[in-house]
mmCIF file of C-alpha atoms in Angstrom:
data_model
loop_
_atom_site.group_PDB
_atom_site.id
_atom_site.type_symbol
_atom_site.label_atom_id
_atom_site.label_comp_id
_atom_site.label_asym_id
_atom_site.label_seq_id
_atom_site.Cartn_x
_atom_site.Cartn_y
_atom_site.Cartn_z
ATOM 1 C CA MET A 1 0.283 0.458 -0.075
ATOM 2 C CA VAL A 2 1.610 3.432 -0.860
ATOM 3 C CA VAL A 3 1.064 6.338 1.622
ATOM 4 C CA ASP A 4 1.706 10.311 1.390
ATOM 5 C CA VAL A 5 3.077 11.833 4.486
ATOM 6 C CA GLY A 6 4.465 14.419 3.986
ATOM 7 C CA GLY A 7 4.365 15.384 1.064
ATOM 8 C CA GLN A 8 6.443 11.728 0.283
ATOM 9 C CA ARG A 9 4.998 8.355 -0.880
ATOM 10 C CA ARG A 10 6.154 5.517 0.830
ATOM 11 C CA ARG A 11 5.006 2.047 0.870
ATOM 12 C CA THR A 12 3.566 0.440 4.356
ATOM 13 C CA GLY A 13 1.493 -3.025 5.302
ATOM 14 C CA ARG A 14 0.592 -5.131 3.017
ATOM 15 C CA SER A 15 -1.829 -4.660 0.059
ATOM 16 C CA ARG A 16 -3.762 -7.247 -0.834
ATOM 17 C CA ARG A 17 -3.301 -6.188 -4.931
ATOM 18 C CA LYS A 18 0.392 -7.803 -5.840
ATOM 19 C CA GLY A 19 3.036 -7.309 -8.538
ATOM 20 C CA LYS A 20 3.634 -4.322 -11.194
ATOM 21 C CA ASN A 21 0.149 -5.386 -13.477
ATOM 22 C CA ALA A 22 -2.363 -4.616 -10.651
ATOM 23 C CA GLU A 23 0.564 -1.270 -9.930
ATOM 24 C CA GLU A 24 -0.100 -0.361 -13.090
ATOM 25 C CA ALA A 25 -3.549 -1.871 -12.901
ATOM 26 C CA GLU A 26 -4.475 1.020 -10.193
ATOM 27 C CA ASP A 27 -2.657 4.002 -10.910
ATOM 28 C CA ALA A 28 -4.549 3.840 -14.987
ATOM 29 C CA LEU A 29 -7.535 3.614 -13.686
ATOM 30 C CA ARG A 30 -6.859 6.562 -11.297
ATOM 31 C CA ALA A 31 -5.407 8.652 -13.373
ATOM 32 C CA THR A 32 -8.589 8.485 -16.115
ATOM 33 C CA GLU A 33 -6.029 10.558 -19.373
ATOM 34 C CA ASN A 34 -3.860 7.931 -19.898
ATOM 35 C CA PRO A 35 -5.641 6.294 -23.099
ATOM 36 C CA ALA A 36 -3.363 3.587 -23.451
ATOM 37 C CA MET A 37 -5.332 2.224 -20.622
ATOM 38 C CA THR A 38 -8.954 1.033 -21.298
ATOM 39 C CA ARG A 39 -11.708 0.218 -18.735
ATOM 40 C CA GLU A 40 -10.857 -3.431 -21.130
ATOM 41 C CA ARG A 41 -6.855 -4.176 -19.813
ATOM 42 C CA ALA A 42 -6.799 -2.094 -16.266
ATOM 43 C CA ASP A 43 -9.483 -4.959 -15.353
ATOM 44 C CA ARG A 44 -7.761 -7.717 -17.018
ATOM 45 C CA LEU A 45 -4.551 -7.006 -15.622
ATOM 46 C CA LEU A 46 -6.537 -6.996 -12.227
ATOM 47 C CA ALA A 47 -7.846 -10.464 -12.696
ATOM 48 C CA GLU A 48 -4.188 -11.804 -13.499
ATOM 49 C CA CYS A 49 -3.432 -10.565 -9.770
ATOM 50 C CA GLY A 50 -6.009 -12.976 -8.453
ATOM 51 C CA GLU A 51 -7.946 -10.516 -6.837
ATOM 52 C CA PRO A 52 -11.444 -9.057 -8.222
ATOM 53 C CA SER A 53 -11.695 -5.472 -6.657
ATOM 54 C CA ILE A 54 -14.793 -4.105 -4.646
ATOM 55 C CA ALA A 55 -16.648 -3.354 -8.752
ATOM 56 C CA ASP A 56 -16.077 -7.471 -9.661
ATOM 57 C CA TYR A 57 -19.116 -8.339 -7.042
ATOM 58 C CA ALA A 58 -21.726 -9.309 -7.531
ATOM 59 C CA ALA A 59 -24.782 -9.174 -4.083
ATOM 60 C CA ILE A 60 -26.890 -11.261 -3.138
ATOM 61 C CA GLY A 61 -29.807 -10.752 -1.062
ATOM 62 C CA ASN A 62 -33.003 -11.578 1.223
ATOM 63 C CA CYS A 63 -34.116 -7.845 3.050
ATOM 64 C CA LYS A 64 -32.623 -9.670 6.170
ATOM 65 C CA THR A 65 -29.081 -10.731 5.313
ATOM 66 C CA LEU A 66 -26.550 -10.074 2.170
ATOM 67 C CA GLY A 67 -23.904 -12.514 0.636
ATOM 68 C CA LEU A 68 -21.134 -10.744 -2.432
ATOM 69 C CA VAL A 69 -20.493 -12.873 -4.826
ATOM 70 C CA SER A 70 -16.860 -12.237 -7.192
ATOM 71 C CA ARG A 71 -16.870 -13.116 -10.914
ATOM 72 C CA GLN A 72 -14.968 -16.111 -10.341
ATOM 73 C CA GLY A 73 -17.445 -17.750 -8.124
ATOM 74 C CA SER A 74 -16.245 -17.355 -5.127
ATOM 75 C CA ILE A 75 -18.665 -15.825 -1.894
ATOM 76 C CA ASP A 76 -16.080 -13.046 -0.609
ATOM 77 C CA TRP A 77 -18.690 -11.757 2.429
ATOM 78 C CA LEU A 78 -21.396 -13.490 4.529
ATOM 79 C CA CYS A 79 -23.405 -12.010 7.328
ATOM 80 C CA LEU A 80 -25.368 -14.650 9.261
ATOM 81 C CA PRO A 81 -28.270 -14.008 10.299
ATOM 82 C CA TRP A 82 -28.323 -10.216 9.951
ATOM 83 C CA PRO A 83 -25.717 -8.258 8.767
ATOM 84 C CA HIS A 84 -24.378 -7.034 11.500
ATOM 85 C CA SER A 85 -23.780 -10.291 13.274
ATOM 86 C CA PRO A 86 -19.871 -11.678 12.760
ATOM 87 C CA SER A 87 -18.823 -12.783 9.278
ATOM 88 C CA ILE A 88 -18.780 -16.396 8.678
ATOM 89 C CA PHE A 89 -16.757 -15.633 5.649
ATOM 90 C CA GLY A 90 -14.687 -13.039 5.116
ATOM 91 C CA ALA A 91 -12.196 -13.193 2.442
ATOM 92 C CA ILE A 92 -12.738 -9.645 0.912
ATOM 93 C CA LEU A 93 -10.934 -8.686 3.684
ATOM 94 C CA ASP A 94 -8.306 -11.414 4.265
ATOM 95 C CA ALA A 95 -8.002 -13.074 1.079
ATOM 96 C CA GLU A 96 -6.014 -15.777 3.194
ATOM 97 C CA ARG A 97 -7.467 -16.229 6.332
ATOM 98 C CA GLY A 98 -11.196 -14.705 6.326
ATOM 99 C CA GLY A 99 -12.726 -17.304 4.878
ATOM 100 C CA ARG A 100 -14.639 -18.374 1.751
ATOM 101 C CA TRP A 101 -16.885 -21.012 -1.578
ATOM 102 C CA ARG A 102 -15.869 -21.293 -3.933
ATOM 103 C CA LEU A 103 -17.603 -23.403 -6.428
ATOM 104 C CA ALA A 104 -16.501 -22.735 -9.975
ATOM 105 C CA PRO A 105 -13.977 -24.379 -12.860
ATOM 106 C CA ALA A 106 -10.045 -24.600 -11.655
ATOM 107 C CA ALA A 107 -9.466 -22.162 -13.834
ATOM 108 C CA PRO A 108 -12.646 -19.845 -14.429
ATOM 109 C CA ARG A 109 -13.035 -17.373 -17.180
ATOM 110 C CA PRO A 110 -16.234 -14.829 -16.610
ATOM 111 C CA VAL A 111 -18.595 -15.307 -18.947
ATOM 112 C CA SER A 112 -21.953 -13.446 -17.762
ATOM 113 C CA ARG A 113 -23.764 -12.699 -15.154
ATOM 114 C CA ARG A 114 -26.125 -11.033 -14.940
ATOM 115 C CA TYR A 115 -30.278 -10.938 -12.155
ATOM 116 C CA ILE A 116 -32.709 -13.857 -12.752
ATOM 117 C CA GLY A 117 -35.482 -11.135 -13.320
ATOM 118 C CA ARG A 118 -36.515 -8.782 -11.275
ATOM 119 C CA SER A 119 -34.852 -10.815 -8.227
ATOM 120 C CA ASN A 120 -32.052 -11.011 -6.266
ATOM 121 C CA VAL A 121 -31.405 -14.660 -7.222
ATOM 122 C CA LEU A 122 -27.398 -13.678 -9.674
ATOM 123 C CA GLU A 123 -26.538 -15.767 -12.359
ATOM 124 C CA THR A 124 -23.097 -16.623 -13.642
ATOM 125 C CA THR A 125 -22.108 -17.798 -16.469
ATOM 126 C CA LEU A 126 -18.461 -18.724 -16.252
ATOM 127 C CA ARG A 127 -15.920 -20.873 -19.681
ATOM 128 C CA GLY A 128 -13.481 -23.820 -18.087
ATOM 129 C CA ASP A 129 -10.998 -25.688 -19.706
ATOM 130 C CA GLY A 130 -13.355 -27.927 -21.235
ATOM 131 C CA GLY A 131 -17.034 -26.131 -21.495
ATOM 132 C CA VAL A 132 -19.176 -24.003 -19.347
ATOM 133 C CA LEU A 133 -21.124 -23.190 -15.646
ATOM 134 C CA ARG A 134 -23.836 -21.930 -15.216
ATOM 135 C CA LEU A 135 -23.612 -21.112 -11.550
ATOM 136 C CA VAL A 136 -27.172 -19.757 -9.611
ATOM 137 C CA ASP A 137 -26.987 -17.918 -5.899
ATOM 138 C CA ALA A 138 -29.570 -16.781 -3.778
ATOM 139 C CA LEU A 139 -30.186 -16.302 -0.473
ATOM 140 C CA MET A 140 -34.064 -17.448 0.581
ATOM 141 C CA VAL A 141 -35.777 -16.977 3.149
ATOM 142 C CA THR A 142 -37.689 -19.628 5.484
ATOM 143 C CA PRO A 143 -41.895 -18.288 5.978
ATOM 144 C CA ASP A 144 -42.792 -17.834 9.324
ATOM 145 C CA ARG A 145 -46.285 -20.093 9.423
ATOM 146 C CA GLU A 146 -43.729 -22.835 7.342
ATOM 147 C CA ARG A 147 -41.249 -22.011 10.155
ATOM 148 C CA GLN A 148 -44.001 -22.957 13.049
ATOM 149 C CA ARG A 149 -45.114 -26.052 11.219
ATOM 150 C CA GLU A 150 -41.405 -27.604 11.046
ATOM 151 C CA THR A 151 -38.082 -26.793 12.028
ATOM 152 C CA LEU A 152 -36.913 -24.737 9.357
ATOM 153 C CA PRO A 153 -34.402 -22.191 9.427
ATOM 154 C CA ASP A 154 -34.489 -18.442 9.097
ATOM 155 C CA PHE A 155 -32.100 -18.256 5.899
ATOM 156 C CA GLU A 156 -30.698 -20.491 3.745
ATOM 157 C CA LEU A 157 -27.950 -20.075 1.103
ATOM 158 C CA ALA A 158 -28.341 -21.771 -1.709
ATOM 159 C CA ARG A 159 -26.044 -22.388 -4.625
ATOM 160 C CA ARG A 160 -26.732 -24.628 -7.664
ATOM 161 C CA ILE A 161 -24.098 -25.580 -10.099
ATOM 162 C CA GLU A 162 -24.657 -27.702 -13.735
ATOM 163 C CA CYS A 163 -22.939 -27.833 -17.206
ATOM 164 C CA ILE A 164 -24.033 -26.583 -19.756
ATOM 165 C CA GLU A 165 -22.465 -26.746 -22.556
ATOM 166 C CA GLY A 166 -18.909 -29.948 -22.943
ATOM 167 C CA GLU A 167 -17.093 -30.781 -19.387
ATOM 168 C CA VAL A 168 -15.651 -28.943 -17.153
ATOM 169 C CA ASP A 169 -13.904 -29.732 -13.870
ATOM 170 C CA VAL A 170 -15.811 -27.941 -10.966
ATOM 171 C CA HIS A 171 -12.880 -27.539 -7.667
ATOM 172 C CA CYS A 172 -14.824 -26.044 -4.499
ATOM 173 C CA GLU A 173 -13.461 -25.093 -1.563
ATOM 174 C CA ILE A 174 -15.784 -24.111 2.508
ATOM 175 C CA GLU A 175 -13.873 -22.286 4.313
ATOM 176 C CA PRO A 176 -16.234 -21.163 6.733
ATOM 177 C CA ARG A 177 -14.421 -18.842 9.087
ATOM 178 C CA PRO A 178 -17.365 -17.564 11.998
ATOM 179 C CA GLY A 179 -16.462 -14.087 13.522
ATOM 180 C CA TYR A 180 -13.811 -14.012 10.857
ATOM 181 C CA GLY A 181 -13.898 -9.412 10.511
#
């Protein structure tokens, strides 16, 4: 991380993004007068670094809480059951210790992402080495009358992945870190 101390730029602490490409992309995004650096090139350089920026996340929610899903198919932020509850996944704060739920091809390349209809259900299409996957993420609420009839959770995180073209090896990594962050 670079900070300005008394007019001098100094490097301090640990930066989440590493390498020359990440610094070049960050500088280009700040310096809009650089016509050689398009948003597409900056996005590509940041993707090469492996660390998503906040713009790479989409929100899923249920009017009670919300989660953040990266373009690579990883839930990197989720507090349950409420937004002010301790986090379950906090990789957006610390990629190494924060925890996440990654469900994607081994080397995902995002194709598209959209919300289904007028909902907060997120559909991400990912291209892998041998085909294409569709990942659907949602946070669901169980109505009170159903919970009164039987023992059901208040909230559920639902993830569905399906291969829509070719064959793709799916990588699943679930690392809950209750209370991190």
